[in-house]
Amino acid sequence: MTSTLVVGAGSAGCVLAARLSADPSHTVRVLEAGPVWASAAEMPAHLLDPGHLPVGPDSGVVWRYPGNIVRGKLIGGSGAINGSYFVRPTAADFAAWSAAADSARWSFDAVLPMLAELESDRDFGSAPGHGARGPIPVQRTTDPAPVSREFADRCAALGFAEVADLNAVPASTTAGGDPGWTPDTGQGRPASLRADGFGRVPLAVAGGRRAGPALTHLYSALTRPNLDVTGGTTVTRLLLRGSRVIGAEWARGRERGKTFADRVIVCAGAIESAALLIRSGIGPESQLRSLGIPVVLPAPVGAWCTDHPEIGIEYQGPVPESTTVALEYILELDDLELRPYTPMFTPGLRRLGVALMSPEATGELTLGSADPAVPARIDQGYLRSARDRDRLRAGIDVAAQVLGLPLGTVDDTWLRAHLGTSQHLSGTCRMGPAGDPRAVVDECGRVHGIEGLTVADLSVVPVPLHRGPQAAVVLLAALIADLYAV
């Protein structure tokens, strides 16, 4: 009987554990640092409300890092606290992913059957490339909030096309296209953006509840005798015998212990997965030595990562309704995404986000201590690239036209003052062939140089994705689970 230890019951861990434990001859043990309720019925109601983002200063279900970065710390991970956005990566994203991984396994044509298998699209389930019987319910708002309706009306009035299905299979999987709509830009700014259009956001919701992977995958599998999920347990270090992983050390309150397994799959997220590898001696040699960690394997863990920088523009707008999802419409312009948020992050003010989805600048994750209680440090590298600053300025020009507001001079100081993050960090354990100096794992998520160790979460994604990552991480986990189920 094969045994697998899954580190983390976040979005990826929920999907992996559910799919692997479907084989009764395969024992699966999951260790999660945050709370795990015995059943979905016992989860607090506010965690199931898609209109509530439980990430504020009083939240007890998040990891916090410098730079206002948060991640879900509970069963379901960030998929249990996010805005339910479930937009697929683009065909161009998968082409770039496949090239970086040096494998056709991640091409759009190769992953499309799994994308369809995972979803039950209530609006387009019978359309080509979609699914109607999968575990994840996907639907779009039918009664948008006033701020969402106003945004859509203004986009239409400016001549943008409405896209009925943002998850539609493209007629061609090649990148490119006509430039389309040209904004009235200021002097010295980019002259044009390809206008992909605006549309309703595909949402992972059902019956008014957030349908994260804990609900769609893991809870329905918890009655299996070969599956065990334990919460409140932080994995502090991987156990290695030579170049093979044999288990992990963990802490649960004052209790300390070890769990052994034939293989370990790390699904702790882009930050904690990288931190765990470094604490276990798998990482940049100079960093390991400075932390006093014995070097097991020099590897570029944390040396490359990417996120979506986001400019927040606040303005007077319609008062929000009592309950809705955080984001109902988006406008896509080439590598920019405009987001009219429904919650009021600042009392009395609406917010329109302008996010750069394919930044040129990359970041770095490092540890300042070998102590698991000390948060990792993430240098995002935002705004280092002149190209990135220009792209954001171009998006802000469009936002000003959509809102009908003069924003004045948008110089670098203005950008820094309004800069935030989309909370979409990825790439800290980058996927690529063994000869790639930036690669930590191979095309299947297996750590180069360590037998039995796999990473399966956003940390392995080797390219910036043009959409939010929830659909991507669920897909990634399902595909890697099926590799190990054979």
Short mmCIF file of C-alpha atoms in Angstrom, two decimals:
data_model
loop_
_atom_site.label_atom_id
_atom_site.label_comp_id
_atom_site.label_asym_id
_atom_site.label_seq_id
_atom_site.Cartn_x
_atom_site.Cartn_y
_atom_site.Cartn_z
CA MET A 1 0.00 0.00 0.00
CA THR A 2 1.43 3.38 -1.04
CA SER A 3 1.45 6.20 1.51
CA THR A 4 1.51 9.89 0.66
CA LEU A 5 1.91 12.82 3.01
CA VAL A 6 0.30 16.02 1.72
CA VAL A 7 1.59 19.19 3.36
CA GLY A 8 -1.20 21.76 3.36
CA ALA A 9 -4.97 21.46 2.90
CA GLY A 10 -5.26 24.57 0.77
CA SER A 11 -6.76 24.69 -2.70
CA ALA A 12 -4.17 22.33 -4.19
CA GLY A 13 -3.99 20.03 -1.18
CA CYS A 14 -7.78 19.54 -1.08
CA VAL A 15 -7.89 18.49 -4.73
CA LEU A 16 -4.83 16.25 -4.48
CA ALA A 17 -5.95 14.45 -1.34
CA ALA A 18 -9.44 13.84 -2.69
CA ARG A 19 -8.23 12.45 -6.01
CA LEU A 20 -5.41 10.33 -4.55
CA SER A 21 -7.57 8.81 -1.81
CA ALA A 22 -10.13 7.64 -4.37
CA ASP A 23 -7.85 4.60 -4.64
CA PRO A 24 -8.51 2.53 -1.46
CA SER A 25 -5.02 1.01 -1.67
CA HIS A 26 -3.46 4.47 -1.34
CA THR A 27 -3.26 5.97 2.15
CA VAL A 28 -3.21 9.77 2.28
CA ARG A 29 -2.34 11.87 5.32
CA VAL A 30 -2.84 15.64 5.17
CA LEU A 31 -1.31 18.08 7.67
CA GLU A 32 -2.79 21.61 7.69
CA ALA A 33 -1.46 24.50 9.78
CA GLY A 34 -4.85 26.20 10.13
CA PRO A 35 -8.21 25.02 11.46
CA VAL A 36 -9.98 21.99 10.00
CA TRP A 37 -13.64 21.52 10.86
CA ALA A 38 -15.06 18.01 11.04
CA SER A 39 -17.62 18.76 8.33
CA ALA A 40 -18.63 21.52 5.98
CA ALA A 41 -21.72 22.10 8.14
CA GLU A 42 -19.45 23.12 11.02
CA MET A 43 -17.57 25.79 9.08
CA PRO A 44 -18.42 29.32 10.28
CA ALA A 45 -21.08 30.93 8.10
CA HIS A 46 -18.97 33.97 7.25
CA LEU A 47 -16.38 31.70 5.61
CA LEU A 48 -19.04 30.42 3.23
CA ASP A 49 -20.38 33.86 2.33
CA PRO A 50 -18.83 34.84 -1.04
CA GLY A 51 -19.55 38.48 -0.29
CA HIS A 52 -17.26 38.46 2.75
CA LEU A 53 -13.46 38.45 2.46
CA PRO A 54 -12.19 37.37 5.92
CA VAL A 55 -8.73 38.88 5.57
CA GLY A 56 -8.93 41.90 7.89
CA PRO A 57 -6.75 42.52 10.93
CA ASP A 58 -9.01 40.44 13.18
CA SER A 59 -9.02 37.39 10.91
CA GLY A 60 -7.74 34.19 12.47
CA VAL A 61 -7.57 32.19 9.24
CA VAL A 62 -4.74 33.87 7.34
CA TRP A 63 -0.97 33.87 7.15
CA ARG A 64 0.42 37.43 7.23
CA TYR A 65 3.63 38.62 5.63
CA PRO A 66 5.39 41.98 5.29
CA GLY A 67 3.99 44.15 2.53
CA ASN A 68 0.32 43.49 3.40
CA ILE A 69 0.46 40.02 1.86
CA VAL A 70 -2.03 37.47 3.18
CA ARG A 71 -2.79 33.83 2.43
CA GLY A 72 -5.51 31.49 3.63
CA LYS A 73 -4.57 29.42 6.70
CA LEU A 74 -7.43 26.94 7.03
CA ILE A 75 -8.90 23.96 5.25
CA GLY A 76 -9.41 25.17 1.67
CA GLY A 77 -6.59 27.72 1.93
CA SER A 78 -6.95 30.91 -0.07
CA GLY A 79 -9.77 29.26 -2.03
CA ALA A 80 -11.83 29.46 1.18
CA ILE A 81 -11.42 33.22 1.63
CA ASN A 82 -11.10 34.60 -1.91
CA GLY A 83 -13.57 36.41 -4.14
CA SER A 84 -14.68 33.17 -5.91
CA TYR A 85 -13.13 34.39 -9.20
CA PHE A 86 -12.71 31.31 -11.42
CA VAL A 87 -11.39 32.54 -14.76
CA ARG A 88 -9.17 30.15 -16.70
CA PRO A 89 -5.65 31.10 -17.78
CA THR A 90 -5.46 32.07 -21.44
CA ALA A 91 -4.27 29.82 -24.26
CA ALA A 92 -1.21 32.06 -24.53
CA ASP A 93 -0.50 31.43 -20.83
CA PHE A 94 -0.46 27.70 -21.40
CA ALA A 95 1.74 28.08 -24.48
CA ALA A 96 4.27 30.00 -22.38
CA TRP A 97 3.93 27.52 -19.50
CA SER A 98 4.51 24.58 -21.83
CA ALA A 99 7.59 26.24 -23.31
CA ALA A 100 9.05 27.08 -19.89
CA ALA A 101 8.44 23.54 -18.63
CA ASP A 102 9.78 22.10 -21.88
CA SER A 103 6.77 19.82 -22.01
CA ALA A 104 3.59 19.60 -24.08
CA ARG A 105 1.88 18.40 -20.89
CA TRP A 106 0.97 22.03 -20.10
CA SER A 107 -0.22 23.11 -23.54
CA PHE A 108 -3.77 24.39 -23.85
CA ASP A 109 -4.90 21.39 -25.88
CA ALA A 110 -3.45 19.03 -23.29
CA VAL A 111 -5.09 20.66 -20.24
CA LEU A 112 -8.47 21.51 -21.79
CA PRO A 113 -10.08 18.09 -21.04
CA MET A 114 -9.24 18.49 -17.34
CA LEU A 115 -10.56 22.07 -17.28
CA ALA A 116 -13.85 20.74 -18.60
CA GLU A 117 -13.85 17.74 -16.25
CA LEU A 118 -13.45 19.93 -13.17
CA GLU A 119 -16.34 22.31 -13.80
CA SER A 120 -20.09 22.30 -13.80
CA ASP A 121 -20.71 25.51 -15.72
CA ARG A 122 -24.32 26.53 -15.14
CA ASP A 123 -24.27 28.96 -18.08
CA PHE A 124 -22.10 27.34 -20.77
CA GLY A 125 -21.81 23.70 -19.71
CA SER A 126 -22.84 22.42 -23.14
CA ALA A 127 -20.47 24.68 -25.06
CA PRO A 128 -17.26 23.28 -26.60
CA GLY A 129 -14.47 22.93 -24.05
CA HIS A 130 -16.81 23.26 -21.08
CA GLY A 131 -18.17 20.75 -18.58
CA ALA A 132 -21.54 20.33 -16.92
CA ARG A 133 -20.89 17.46 -14.48
CA GLY A 134 -17.71 18.41 -12.63
CA PRO A 135 -17.32 19.07 -8.90
CA ILE A 136 -16.84 22.86 -9.17
CA PRO A 137 -20.00 24.88 -9.83
CA VAL A 138 -19.31 27.87 -12.08
CA GLN A 139 -21.81 30.62 -12.80
CA ARG A 140 -22.01 34.33 -13.54
CA THR A 141 -24.02 36.99 -11.80
CA THR A 142 -27.54 37.60 -13.14
CA ASP A 143 -28.37 40.59 -10.92
CA PRO A 144 -25.19 42.67 -10.68
CA ALA A 145 -24.68 45.27 -7.97
CA PRO A 146 -25.12 48.93 -9.00
CA VAL A 147 -21.38 49.53 -9.18
CA SER A 148 -20.99 46.54 -11.49
CA ARG A 149 -23.86 47.59 -13.73
CA GLU A 150 -22.49 51.12 -13.97
CA PHE A 151 -19.04 49.81 -14.91
CA ALA A 152 -20.46 47.56 -17.63
CA ASP A 153 -22.60 50.38 -19.04
CA ARG A 154 -19.62 52.73 -19.21
CA CYS A 155 -17.45 50.10 -20.90
CA ALA A 156 -20.15 49.58 -23.53
CA ALA A 157 -20.54 53.33 -24.04
CA LEU A 158 -16.80 53.62 -24.71
CA GLY A 159 -17.06 51.02 -27.46
CA PHE A 160 -15.67 47.95 -25.71
CA ALA A 161 -17.13 44.63 -26.78
CA GLU A 162 -18.95 42.53 -24.22
CA VAL A 163 -17.53 39.01 -23.89
CA ALA A 164 -20.29 36.54 -23.04
CA ASP A 165 -17.94 33.85 -21.70
CA LEU A 166 -14.48 34.74 -20.40
CA ASN A 167 -13.73 31.01 -20.20
CA ALA A 168 -14.64 30.32 -23.83
CA VAL A 169 -12.27 28.19 -25.89
CA PRO A 170 -10.58 30.52 -28.39
CA ALA A 171 -10.90 29.90 -32.09
CA SER A 172 -7.11 29.85 -32.20
CA THR A 173 -4.67 29.15 -29.40
CA THR A 174 -2.07 31.47 -30.88
CA ALA A 175 -1.44 34.83 -29.23
CA GLY A 176 -1.92 38.09 -31.03
CA GLY A 177 -4.74 39.93 -32.73
CA ASP A 178 -5.64 43.39 -33.90
CA PRO A 179 -4.91 46.26 -31.53
CA GLY A 180 -8.59 47.16 -31.41
CA TRP A 181 -9.79 50.10 -29.30
CA THR A 182 -7.25 52.88 -28.73
CA PRO A 183 -7.54 54.96 -25.54
CA ASP A 184 -7.13 58.71 -25.54
CA THR A 185 -3.72 58.56 -23.88
CA GLY A 186 -1.55 61.39 -22.66
CA GLN A 187 1.71 62.43 -24.21
CA GLY A 188 4.53 59.95 -23.78
CA ARG A 189 2.26 57.02 -22.85
CA PRO A 190 1.63 53.78 -24.78
CA ALA A 191 -0.49 54.51 -27.81
CA SER A 192 -2.65 51.41 -27.91
CA LEU A 193 -3.90 48.37 -26.08
CA ARG A 194 -5.51 45.29 -27.56
CA ALA A 195 -9.09 45.48 -26.34
CA ASP A 196 -10.22 41.99 -25.39
CA GLY A 197 -13.45 43.29 -23.89
CA PHE A 198 -15.47 43.27 -20.69
CA GLY A 199 -17.55 40.48 -19.28
CA ARG A 200 -19.10 38.82 -16.27
CA VAL A 201 -16.68 36.97 -14.02
CA PRO A 202 -17.08 33.17 -13.85
CA LEU A 203 -17.61 32.47 -10.14
CA ALA A 204 -17.14 29.30 -8.10
CA VAL A 205 -20.34 29.70 -6.10
CA ALA A 206 -23.46 27.63 -5.51
CA GLY A 207 -26.58 28.33 -3.50
CA GLY A 208 -25.15 31.61 -2.30
CA ARG A 209 -22.05 29.90 -0.88
CA ARG A 210 -18.39 30.16 -1.81
CA ALA A 211 -17.54 26.83 -3.48
CA GLY A 212 -13.87 26.46 -2.60
CA PRO A 213 -11.97 23.16 -2.97
CA ALA A 214 -12.63 22.15 0.65
CA LEU A 215 -16.33 21.96 -0.16
CA THR A 216 -16.09 20.73 -3.75
CA HIS A 217 -13.42 18.08 -3.13
CA LEU A 218 -12.12 17.30 0.35
CA TYR A 219 -15.14 17.25 2.65
CA SER A 220 -16.97 14.75 0.49
CA ALA A 221 -13.96 12.42 0.77
CA LEU A 222 -13.39 12.62 4.53
CA THR A 223 -15.36 9.46 5.28
CA ARG A 224 -12.78 7.36 3.42
CA PRO A 225 -10.79 5.16 5.84
CA ASN A 226 -7.58 5.72 3.86
CA LEU A 227 -7.73 9.54 4.23
CA ASP A 228 -6.76 11.47 7.33
CA VAL A 229 -6.75 15.28 7.61
CA THR A 230 -5.31 16.95 10.70
CA GLY A 231 -5.51 20.67 11.39
CA GLY A 232 -3.54 22.98 13.66
CA THR A 233 -0.33 21.25 12.61
CA THR A 234 2.61 23.13 11.10
CA VAL A 235 5.16 21.13 9.15
CA THR A 236 8.50 22.57 10.23
CA ARG A 237 10.97 20.51 8.22
CA LEU A 238 11.11 17.70 5.69
CA LEU A 239 12.85 14.49 6.73
CA LEU A 240 15.45 13.29 4.26
CA ARG A 241 17.61 10.20 4.06
CA GLY A 242 20.37 11.05 1.63
CA SER A 243 18.64 12.37 -1.49
CA ARG A 244 15.24 10.87 -0.68
CA VAL A 245 12.41 12.36 1.37
CA ILE A 246 10.96 10.01 3.98
CA GLY A 247 8.50 12.25 5.83
CA ALA A 248 8.23 15.46 7.80
CA GLU A 249 8.60 16.94 11.26
CA TRP A 250 5.67 18.91 12.64
CA ALA A 251 4.51 21.04 15.55
CA ARG A 252 1.01 21.08 17.06
CA GLY A 253 0.92 23.50 19.95
CA ARG A 254 3.56 22.20 22.37
CA GLU A 255 3.51 18.75 20.78
CA ARG A 256 6.26 17.76 18.34
CA GLY A 257 6.21 14.74 16.06
CA LYS A 258 7.23 13.07 12.84
CA THR A 259 5.14 11.53 10.08
CA PHE A 260 6.72 9.11 7.63
CA ALA A 261 5.50 8.34 4.12
CA ASP A 262 6.62 6.81 0.83
CA ARG A 263 6.35 10.23 -0.78
CA VAL A 264 5.62 13.80 0.20
CA ILE A 265 3.65 16.31 -1.85
CA VAL A 266 4.06 19.90 -0.66
CA CYS A 267 0.95 22.04 -1.22
CA ALA A 268 1.56 24.84 1.28
CA GLY A 269 1.31 27.67 -1.25
CA ALA A 270 3.81 29.84 -3.06
CA ILE A 271 5.22 31.26 0.17
CA GLU A 272 5.12 28.42 2.68
CA SER A 273 6.14 25.70 0.20
CA ALA A 274 9.30 27.63 -0.65
CA ALA A 275 9.95 28.39 3.02
CA LEU A 276 9.61 24.70 3.93
CA LEU A 277 12.11 23.63 1.28
CA ILE A 278 14.62 26.24 2.44
CA ARG A 279 14.22 25.23 6.11
CA SER A 280 14.86 21.65 5.00
CA GLY A 281 18.17 22.53 3.33
CA ILE A 282 16.89 22.81 -0.24
CA GLY A 283 17.54 26.32 -1.47
CA PRO A 284 20.16 28.93 -2.38
CA GLU A 285 23.43 27.82 -0.80
CA SER A 286 24.46 31.26 0.43
CA GLN A 287 21.08 31.79 2.14
CA LEU A 288 21.18 28.36 3.78
CA ARG A 289 24.64 28.99 5.19
CA SER A 290 23.69 32.44 6.49
CA LEU A 291 20.74 30.87 8.33
CA GLY A 292 22.83 28.04 9.75
CA ILE A 293 20.84 25.41 7.85
CA PRO A 294 22.84 22.41 6.60
CA VAL A 295 22.94 22.35 2.80
CA VAL A 296 21.14 19.29 1.46
CA LEU A 297 20.73 20.48 -2.12
CA PRO A 298 21.57 23.86 -3.65
CA ALA A 299 18.48 25.00 -5.57
CA PRO A 300 17.04 28.35 -6.73
CA VAL A 301 14.07 28.20 -4.35
CA GLY A 302 12.54 31.66 -3.98
CA ALA A 303 14.97 33.25 -6.41
CA TRP A 304 12.25 33.93 -8.98
CA CYS A 305 8.61 34.76 -8.40
CA THR A 306 5.92 36.90 -9.90
CA ASP A 307 2.68 38.57 -8.87
CA HIS A 308 0.17 41.02 -10.31
CA PRO A 309 0.84 44.61 -9.19
CA GLU A 310 -2.42 46.49 -8.79
CA ILE A 311 -3.19 50.19 -8.65
CA GLY A 312 -6.24 51.10 -6.58
CA ILE A 313 -8.28 54.09 -7.77
CA GLU A 314 -10.87 55.25 -5.25
CA TYR A 315 -13.88 57.35 -6.23
CA GLN A 316 -17.43 58.22 -5.28
CA GLY A 317 -19.87 55.64 -6.62
CA PRO A 318 -23.04 53.62 -5.96
CA VAL A 319 -23.60 52.38 -2.42
CA PRO A 320 -23.05 48.60 -2.18
CA GLU A 321 -25.88 46.19 -1.66
CA SER A 322 -25.94 44.00 1.44
CA THR A 323 -24.43 40.86 -0.06
CA THR A 324 -22.68 40.18 -3.33
CA VAL A 325 -19.40 38.75 -4.54
CA ALA A 326 -16.36 41.00 -4.52
CA LEU A 327 -16.02 41.18 -8.30
CA GLU A 328 -18.75 40.64 -10.88
CA TYR A 329 -17.30 42.24 -14.05
CA ILE A 330 -13.81 42.80 -15.41
CA LEU A 331 -12.41 44.61 -18.43
CA GLU A 332 -9.46 42.93 -20.12
CA LEU A 333 -7.05 45.03 -22.17
CA ASP A 334 -4.16 42.98 -23.46
CA ASP A 335 -2.08 42.40 -20.31
CA LEU A 336 -4.20 44.62 -18.04
CA GLU A 337 -7.31 43.82 -16.04
CA LEU A 338 -9.66 46.49 -14.67
CA ARG A 339 -11.66 45.39 -11.62
CA PRO A 340 -14.68 47.30 -10.22
CA TYR A 341 -14.81 45.95 -6.66
CA THR A 342 -18.19 45.76 -4.96
CA PRO A 343 -16.96 46.08 -1.32
CA MET A 344 -16.00 49.47 0.07
CA PHE A 345 -12.42 49.06 1.27
CA THR A 346 -12.45 52.71 2.40
CA PRO A 347 -15.74 53.93 3.96
CA GLY A 348 -17.71 55.98 1.47
CA LEU A 349 -15.47 55.23 -1.51
CA ARG A 350 -15.59 52.71 -4.36
CA ARG A 351 -12.43 51.16 -5.74
CA LEU A 352 -11.42 50.30 -9.29
CA GLY A 353 -8.34 48.09 -9.51
CA VAL A 354 -5.92 48.30 -12.43
CA ALA A 355 -3.80 45.14 -12.43
CA LEU A 356 -0.81 44.33 -14.64
CA MET A 357 -1.13 40.65 -15.50
CA SER A 358 2.21 40.04 -17.23
CA PRO A 359 4.79 42.14 -15.41
CA GLU A 360 8.34 42.21 -16.71
CA ALA A 361 9.87 42.65 -13.25
CA THR A 362 10.11 39.60 -10.98
CA GLY A 363 10.56 39.22 -7.26
CA GLU A 364 12.42 37.15 -4.69
CA LEU A 365 11.45 35.26 -1.54
CA THR A 366 13.95 34.84 1.28
CA LEU A 367 13.97 33.73 4.89
CA GLY A 368 15.33 35.93 7.63
CA SER A 369 15.37 33.07 10.13
CA ALA A 370 15.27 29.28 10.24
CA ASP A 371 12.45 29.59 12.81
CA PRO A 372 9.12 28.64 11.17
CA ALA A 373 7.39 31.28 13.29
CA VAL A 374 9.27 34.09 11.51
CA PRO A 375 7.43 35.07 8.28
CA ALA A 376 9.21 34.88 4.95
CA ARG A 377 10.18 38.11 3.22
CA ILE A 378 8.95 38.80 -0.31
CA ASP A 379 10.52 41.50 -2.46
CA GLN A 380 7.95 41.84 -5.23
CA GLY A 381 10.12 43.99 -7.49
CA TYR A 382 7.11 46.09 -8.45
CA LEU A 383 7.71 49.19 -10.59
CA ARG A 384 11.39 48.44 -11.21
CA SER A 385 10.65 48.04 -14.88
CA ALA A 386 9.96 51.15 -16.98
CA ARG A 387 7.82 48.98 -19.22
CA ASP A 388 5.66 47.91 -16.25
CA ARG A 389 5.21 51.50 -15.11
CA ASP A 390 4.17 52.54 -18.62
CA ARG A 391 1.67 49.69 -18.88
CA LEU A 392 0.08 50.64 -15.57
CA ARG A 393 -0.14 54.26 -16.69
CA ALA A 394 -1.88 53.13 -19.86
CA GLY A 395 -4.39 51.18 -17.78
CA ILE A 396 -4.95 54.16 -15.51
CA ASP A 397 -5.73 56.29 -18.58
CA VAL A 398 -8.45 53.82 -19.53
CA ALA A 399 -9.75 53.70 -15.97
CA ALA A 400 -10.04 57.48 -15.93
CA GLN A 401 -12.15 57.35 -19.09
CA VAL A 402 -14.34 54.56 -17.74
CA LEU A 403 -14.92 56.50 -14.53
CA GLY A 404 -15.15 59.87 -16.24
CA LEU A 405 -12.63 61.29 -13.78
CA PRO A 406 -9.54 63.44 -14.32
CA LEU A 407 -6.65 61.87 -12.42
CA GLY A 408 -4.00 64.49 -13.09
CA THR A 409 -0.33 63.62 -13.45
CA VAL A 410 0.35 59.93 -12.96
CA ASP A 411 4.07 59.97 -12.28
CA ASP A 412 6.15 57.31 -10.51
CA THR A 413 5.44 58.85 -7.11
CA TRP A 414 1.69 58.62 -7.76
CA LEU A 415 2.04 54.99 -8.83
CA ARG A 416 3.92 54.06 -5.65
CA ALA A 417 1.35 55.84 -3.48
CA HIS A 418 -1.50 53.83 -5.02
CA LEU A 419 0.32 50.52 -5.47
CA GLY A 420 -0.97 47.26 -4.02
CA THR A 421 -0.86 43.56 -4.76
CA SER A 422 -3.42 41.22 -6.26
CA GLN A 423 -2.31 38.50 -3.80
CA HIS A 424 -1.42 36.20 -6.73
CA LEU A 425 2.17 35.24 -5.91
CA SER A 426 3.57 32.28 -7.87
CA GLY A 427 6.80 30.79 -9.18
CA THR A 428 8.91 30.47 -6.03
CA CYS A 429 9.64 26.80 -6.85
CA ARG A 430 9.66 27.29 -10.58
CA MET A 431 8.95 24.46 -13.04
CA GLY A 432 11.50 23.71 -15.76
CA PRO A 433 13.93 21.12 -17.13
CA ALA A 434 16.96 20.08 -15.11
CA GLY A 435 19.25 22.32 -17.14
CA ASP A 436 17.25 25.47 -16.39
CA PRO A 437 19.18 27.46 -13.75
CA ARG A 438 15.88 28.89 -12.42
CA ALA A 439 14.06 25.54 -12.17
CA VAL A 440 13.30 23.79 -8.87
CA VAL A 441 10.86 21.11 -10.10
CA ASP A 442 10.35 19.21 -13.32
CA GLU A 443 7.26 19.12 -15.57
CA CYS A 444 5.48 16.85 -13.05
CA GLY A 445 6.31 18.94 -10.00
CA ARG A 446 9.06 16.59 -8.81
CA VAL A 447 11.90 18.39 -7.05
CA HIS A 448 15.10 18.08 -9.07
CA GLY A 449 17.61 16.00 -7.12
CA ILE A 450 15.28 14.74 -4.36
CA GLU A 451 13.46 11.42 -4.76
CA GLY A 452 9.87 11.13 -3.61
CA LEU A 453 9.35 14.90 -3.17
CA THR A 454 6.82 16.85 -5.25
CA VAL A 455 5.57 20.43 -5.07
CA ALA A 456 2.06 20.99 -6.42
CA ASP A 457 0.73 24.52 -5.98
CA LEU A 458 1.21 28.00 -7.44
CA SER A 459 4.87 27.98 -6.44
CA VAL A 460 5.70 25.82 -9.48
CA VAL A 461 3.97 27.96 -12.14
CA PRO A 462 6.85 29.19 -14.33
CA VAL A 463 5.23 32.19 -16.06
CA PRO A 464 2.95 35.09 -15.09
CA LEU A 465 -0.69 34.18 -15.72
CA HIS A 466 -3.05 36.67 -17.37
CA ARG A 467 -5.89 35.74 -15.03
CA GLY A 468 -6.36 35.24 -11.31
CA PRO A 469 -4.87 31.88 -10.30
CA GLN A 470 -7.65 29.89 -8.61
CA ALA A 471 -8.68 27.91 -11.70
CA ALA A 472 -5.00 27.34 -12.50
CA VAL A 473 -4.10 25.90 -9.09
CA VAL A 474 -7.08 23.53 -9.08
CA LEU A 475 -6.15 22.34 -12.57
CA LEU A 476 -2.50 21.92 -11.58
CA ALA A 477 -3.36 19.85 -8.52
CA ALA A 478 -5.76 17.60 -10.43
CA LEU A 479 -3.25 16.89 -13.19
CA ILE A 480 -0.42 16.13 -10.77
CA ALA A 481 -2.70 13.95 -8.63
CA ASP A 482 -3.59 11.88 -11.68
CA LEU A 483 0.09 11.37 -12.48
CA TYR A 484 0.60 9.80 -9.07
CA ALA A 485 -2.63 7.84 -9.10
CA VAL A 486 -1.39 5.66 -11.95
#
